[in-house]
Coordinates of C-alpha atoms and ligand atoms in Angstrom, one line a residue:
M1 CA 14.0 29.9 -6.9
S2 CA 12.9 29.1 -3.3
P3 CA 9.3 29.6 -2.1
V4 CA 10.6 32.7 -0.1
Q5 CA 11.8 34.3 -3.4
F6 CA 8.4 33.5 -5.0
A7 CA 6.6 35.7 -2.3
H8 CA 8.1 38.8 -3.9
E9 CA 7.6 37.8 -7.5
P10 CA 5.5 40.2 -9.5
L11 CA 2.1 38.9 -10.6
P12 CA 2.8 38.7 -14.4
A13 CA 6.0 36.7 -13.7
R14 CA 4.1 34.4 -11.3
I15 CA 1.4 33.7 -13.9
K16 CA 4.1 33.0 -16.6
R17 CA 6.0 30.7 -14.2
K18 CA 2.8 28.8 -13.4
A19 CA 1.8 28.5 -17.1
R20 CA 5.3 27.2 -17.9
A21 CA 5.1 24.6 -15.1
L22 CA 1.7 23.5 -16.5
L23 CA 2.6 23.6 -20.2
G24 CA 5.9 21.7 -19.6
P25 CA 4.3 18.3 -18.9
M26 CA 1.4 19.0 -21.3
A27 CA 3.8 19.7 -24.1
L28 CA 5.8 16.6 -23.3
F29 CA 2.6 14.5 -23.3
L30 CA 1.5 15.9 -26.6
K31 CA 4.9 15.3 -28.1
G32 CA 4.6 11.6 -26.9
F33 CA 1.3 11.3 -28.6
V34 CA 2.6 12.8 -31.9
Q35 CA 5.6 10.4 -31.9
H36 CA 3.8 7.3 -30.7
P37 CA 0.0 7.8 -31.1
A38 CA -0.9 4.1 -30.7
M39 CA 1.1 3.7 -27.6
V40 CA 0.1 6.9 -25.9
G41 CA -3.6 6.8 -27.1
A42 CA -4.6 10.2 -25.6
L43 CA -4.1 13.9 -26.4
V44 CA -4.3 15.2 -22.8
P45 CA -3.7 13.7 -19.3
S46 CA -6.6 12.4 -17.2
S47 CA -8.8 14.8 -15.2
Q48 CA -8.8 15.2 -11.4
R49 CA -12.3 13.7 -11.3
T50 CA -11.1 10.6 -13.2
I51 CA -8.1 10.3 -10.7
R52 CA -10.4 10.4 -7.7
R53 CA -12.9 7.9 -9.1
V54 CA -10.3 5.4 -10.3
L55 CA -8.5 5.4 -7.0
S56 CA -11.7 5.4 -4.8
P57 CA -12.0 1.7 -4.0
V58 CA -8.4 1.4 -2.8
D59 CA -7.9 0.6 0.9
W60 CA -4.7 2.6 1.4
G61 CA -4.0 1.2 4.9
N62 CA -3.6 -2.2 3.4
C63 CA -1.7 -1.2 0.3
R64 CA 2.1 -1.5 0.5
V65 CA 3.0 -2.1 -3.2
F66 CA 1.2 -0.1 -5.8
V67 CA 2.1 -0.4 -9.5
E68 CA 1.1 1.9 -12.3
Y69 CA 1.3 1.1 -16.1
G70 CA 1.7 4.0 -18.5
P71 CA 2.2 6.9 -16.1
G72 CA 2.9 9.3 -18.9
V73 CA 3.8 12.7 -17.3
G74 CA 2.7 11.4 -13.8
T75 CA -0.9 12.6 -13.6
F76 CA -1.7 9.8 -11.2
C77 CA 1.7 9.6 -9.5
R78 CA 1.3 12.5 -7.1
P79 CA -2.2 11.6 -6.0
V80 CA -1.1 8.0 -5.4
L81 CA 1.9 9.2 -3.4
E82 CA -0.3 11.5 -1.3
R83 CA -2.5 8.5 -0.3
L84 CA 0.2 5.8 0.0
R85 CA 1.5 4.6 3.4
R86 CA 4.9 5.9 4.5
D87 CA 6.4 2.4 4.1
G88 CA 4.7 1.9 0.7
V89 CA 6.2 1.8 -2.8
L90 CA 4.9 3.2 -6.1
I91 CA 6.5 1.4 -9.0
V92 CA 5.6 3.0 -12.4
I93 CA 6.4 1.3 -15.8
D94 CA 6.4 3.1 -19.1
T95 CA 7.9 2.3 -22.5
N96 CA 8.5 5.9 -23.3
P97 CA 12.1 7.0 -22.2
D98 CA 11.1 10.8 -22.3
F99 CA 8.3 10.2 -19.8
I100 CA 10.5 8.1 -17.5
A101 CA 13.3 10.6 -17.6
Y102 CA 10.8 13.4 -16.8
L103 CA 9.3 11.5 -13.9
Q104 CA 12.7 10.6 -12.4
A105 CA 13.8 14.2 -12.6
T106 CA 10.6 15.7 -11.1
I107 CA 9.3 13.3 -8.5
R108 CA 11.6 13.2 -5.5
D109 CA 10.1 10.7 -3.1
S110 CA 12.0 7.7 -1.7
R111 CA 8.8 5.5 -2.2
F112 CA 8.8 6.2 -5.9
S113 CA 10.5 4.2 -8.6
A114 CA 10.1 4.9 -12.4
V115 CA 11.1 2.0 -14.6
L116 CA 11.6 2.1 -18.4
G117 CA 10.0 -1.1 -19.7
S118 CA 6.8 -2.9 -20.6
A119 CA 3.9 -3.7 -18.3
A120 CA 4.1 -7.2 -19.7
D121 CA 7.3 -7.6 -17.6
V122 CA 5.6 -6.5 -14.3
V123 CA 6.4 -9.8 -12.4
D124 CA 10.1 -9.4 -13.0
I125 CA 10.0 -5.7 -12.3
V126 CA 8.2 -6.1 -9.0
A127 CA 10.6 -9.0 -8.0
A128 CA 13.5 -6.7 -8.8
H129 CA 12.2 -4.3 -6.2
G130 CA 12.2 -7.1 -3.6
F131 CA 8.4 -8.0 -3.6
D132 CA 6.6 -11.1 -4.8
H133 CA 3.3 -9.4 -5.4
A134 CA 1.5 -6.0 -5.9
D135 CA -1.5 -5.0 -3.8
H136 CA -3.0 -3.0 -6.6
V137 CA -2.2 -2.3 -10.3
L138 CA -3.4 0.9 -12.1
S139 CA -3.4 1.1 -15.9
G140 CA -3.9 4.0 -18.3
L141 CA -2.7 1.9 -21.2
P142 CA -4.5 2.2 -24.6
F143 CA -5.4 -1.5 -24.8
S144 CA -7.3 -1.1 -28.0
T145 CA -4.3 0.2 -30.0
L146 CA -1.4 -1.8 -28.4
P147 CA 0.4 -4.2 -30.8
P148 CA -1.2 -7.7 -31.2
G149 CA -0.7 -10.0 -28.3
V150 CA 0.6 -7.3 -25.9
G151 CA -2.8 -6.7 -24.2
P152 CA -3.4 -10.4 -23.3
A153 CA 0.2 -10.7 -22.2
I154 CA -0.2 -7.7 -19.8
M155 CA -3.6 -9.1 -18.5
A156 CA -2.0 -12.5 -17.7
A157 CA 1.1 -10.9 -16.0
T158 CA -1.1 -8.6 -14.0
R159 CA -3.2 -11.4 -12.7
R160 CA 0.0 -13.2 -11.7
V161 CA 1.5 -10.3 -9.9
L162 CA -1.6 -9.3 -7.9
R163 CA -2.2 -10.7 -4.4
P164 CA -5.6 -12.3 -3.8
G165 CA -8.0 -9.5 -3.1
G166 CA -6.0 -7.0 -5.1
A167 CA -7.5 -5.1 -8.0
F168 CA -6.6 -4.1 -11.5
L169 CA -7.8 -0.4 -11.8
V170 CA -8.2 0.4 -15.5
Y171 CA -9.4 3.6 -17.2
Q172 CA -9.8 3.8 -21.0
Y173 CA -11.9 5.6 -23.6
T174 CA -13.6 2.4 -24.8
T175 CA -14.8 -0.9 -23.3
H176 CA -12.0 -2.8 -25.0
A177 CA -10.0 -3.4 -21.8
R178 CA -13.0 -4.3 -19.8
Q179 CA -14.0 -7.1 -22.3
M180 CA -10.4 -8.4 -22.2
M181 CA -10.4 -8.3 -18.4
A182 CA -13.4 -10.6 -18.2
G183 CA -11.1 -13.6 -19.0
Y184 CA -8.7 -12.8 -16.2
F185 CA -10.6 -11.4 -13.2
E186 CA -13.4 -13.0 -11.1
R187 CA -15.3 -9.8 -10.6
I188 CA -15.3 -6.6 -12.6
D189 CA -16.9 -3.4 -11.1
R190 CA -17.9 -0.8 -13.7
G191 CA -17.7 3.1 -13.7
F192 CA -17.8 6.0 -16.1
E193 CA -16.3 9.5 -15.8
P194 CA -17.9 12.1 -18.1
V195 CA -15.6 14.9 -17.0
N196 CA -12.5 13.7 -18.9
L197 CA -11.2 14.4 -22.4
P198 CA -12.6 12.1 -23.9
P199 CA -15.1 10.7 -21.3
C200 CA -13.6 7.6 -19.7
V201 CA -14.7 4.0 -19.0
I202 CA -13.4 2.8 -15.6
S203 CA -13.2 -0.9 -14.7
W204 CA -12.0 -2.4 -11.4
G205 CA -11.0 -6.1 -11.8
W206 CA -10.7 -8.0 -8.5
K207 CA -8.6 -11.1 -8.1
G208 CA -10.1 -13.8 -5.9
Ligands
LIG301 C1 -3.0 7.3 -22.2 S1 -1.3 7.4 -21.9 C2 -1.2 7.6 -20.1 C3 -1.9 8.7 -19.5 C4 -1.6 9.0 -18.1 N1 -1.5 7.9 -17.2 C5 -2.7 10.0 -17.6 O1 -3.4 9.6 -16.7 O2 -2.7 11.1 -18.1 C6 -0.7 5.8 -22.1 C7 0.8 5.5 -21.6 O3 1.1 4.1 -21.8 C8 2.4 4.0 -22.1 N2 2.6 2.6 -22.7 C9 2.2 2.1 -23.9 N3 2.4 0.8 -24.0 C10 3.0 0.4 -22.8 C11 3.5 -0.8 -22.3 N4 3.4 -2.0 -23.0 N5 4.0 -0.8 -21.0 C12 4.1 0.3 -20.3 N6 3.6 1.5 -20.7 C13 3.1 1.6 -22.0 C14 2.7 5.2 -23.1 O4 4.0 5.5 -23.3 C15 1.9 6.3 -22.4 O5 2.7 6.9 -21.4

């Protein structure tokens, strides 16, 4: 249905359509959690306040290559695309094929690329897109419940792929990721967002 058709839509139908549009991704996210609780690690997507706070230190004018780990149903993807330069790229990496298929079907933007794979392979994935580094990397990964060894492998690969001056932007429900980041990043800025389910610990790890 085109936006012109929506203008004549009766109110109850409009409410139902909006509810369906909202519940679609929420239901997919919940299904992902039920099937892979340790990999998804959250019952609902991040809040708008969390999105704004996590992205707040990014200098978008100097950001060409932005990578996101664990996009889920794309809570951060649209806000990142709204801020990203016209010649920028957003590469998102997730291990869940349902999430990747959903993102590929719903986000139509030539700057966007959704890759089925592990964040541990970020160096190769960024290289496959024709770049030798990322300006910033964002992560919603549940580091505390990932299989043994995966967290440190992702930290090391992230440090390798970031340009000097780039940041690893991490939000999690515990300080687990922040403790792990200390071994890989020179400076870690700290934040906390209470308006999130559950409240969320934010860490910005800067390289160089
Ligand atoms: C907490 S959810 C993401 C929430 C979402 N970014 C948001 O803001 O609502 C964690 C995501 O990490 C993904 N994931 C888990 N392990 C991964 C890995 N090794 N590489 C990439 N994605 C992974 C899961 O499939 C899931 O989509």
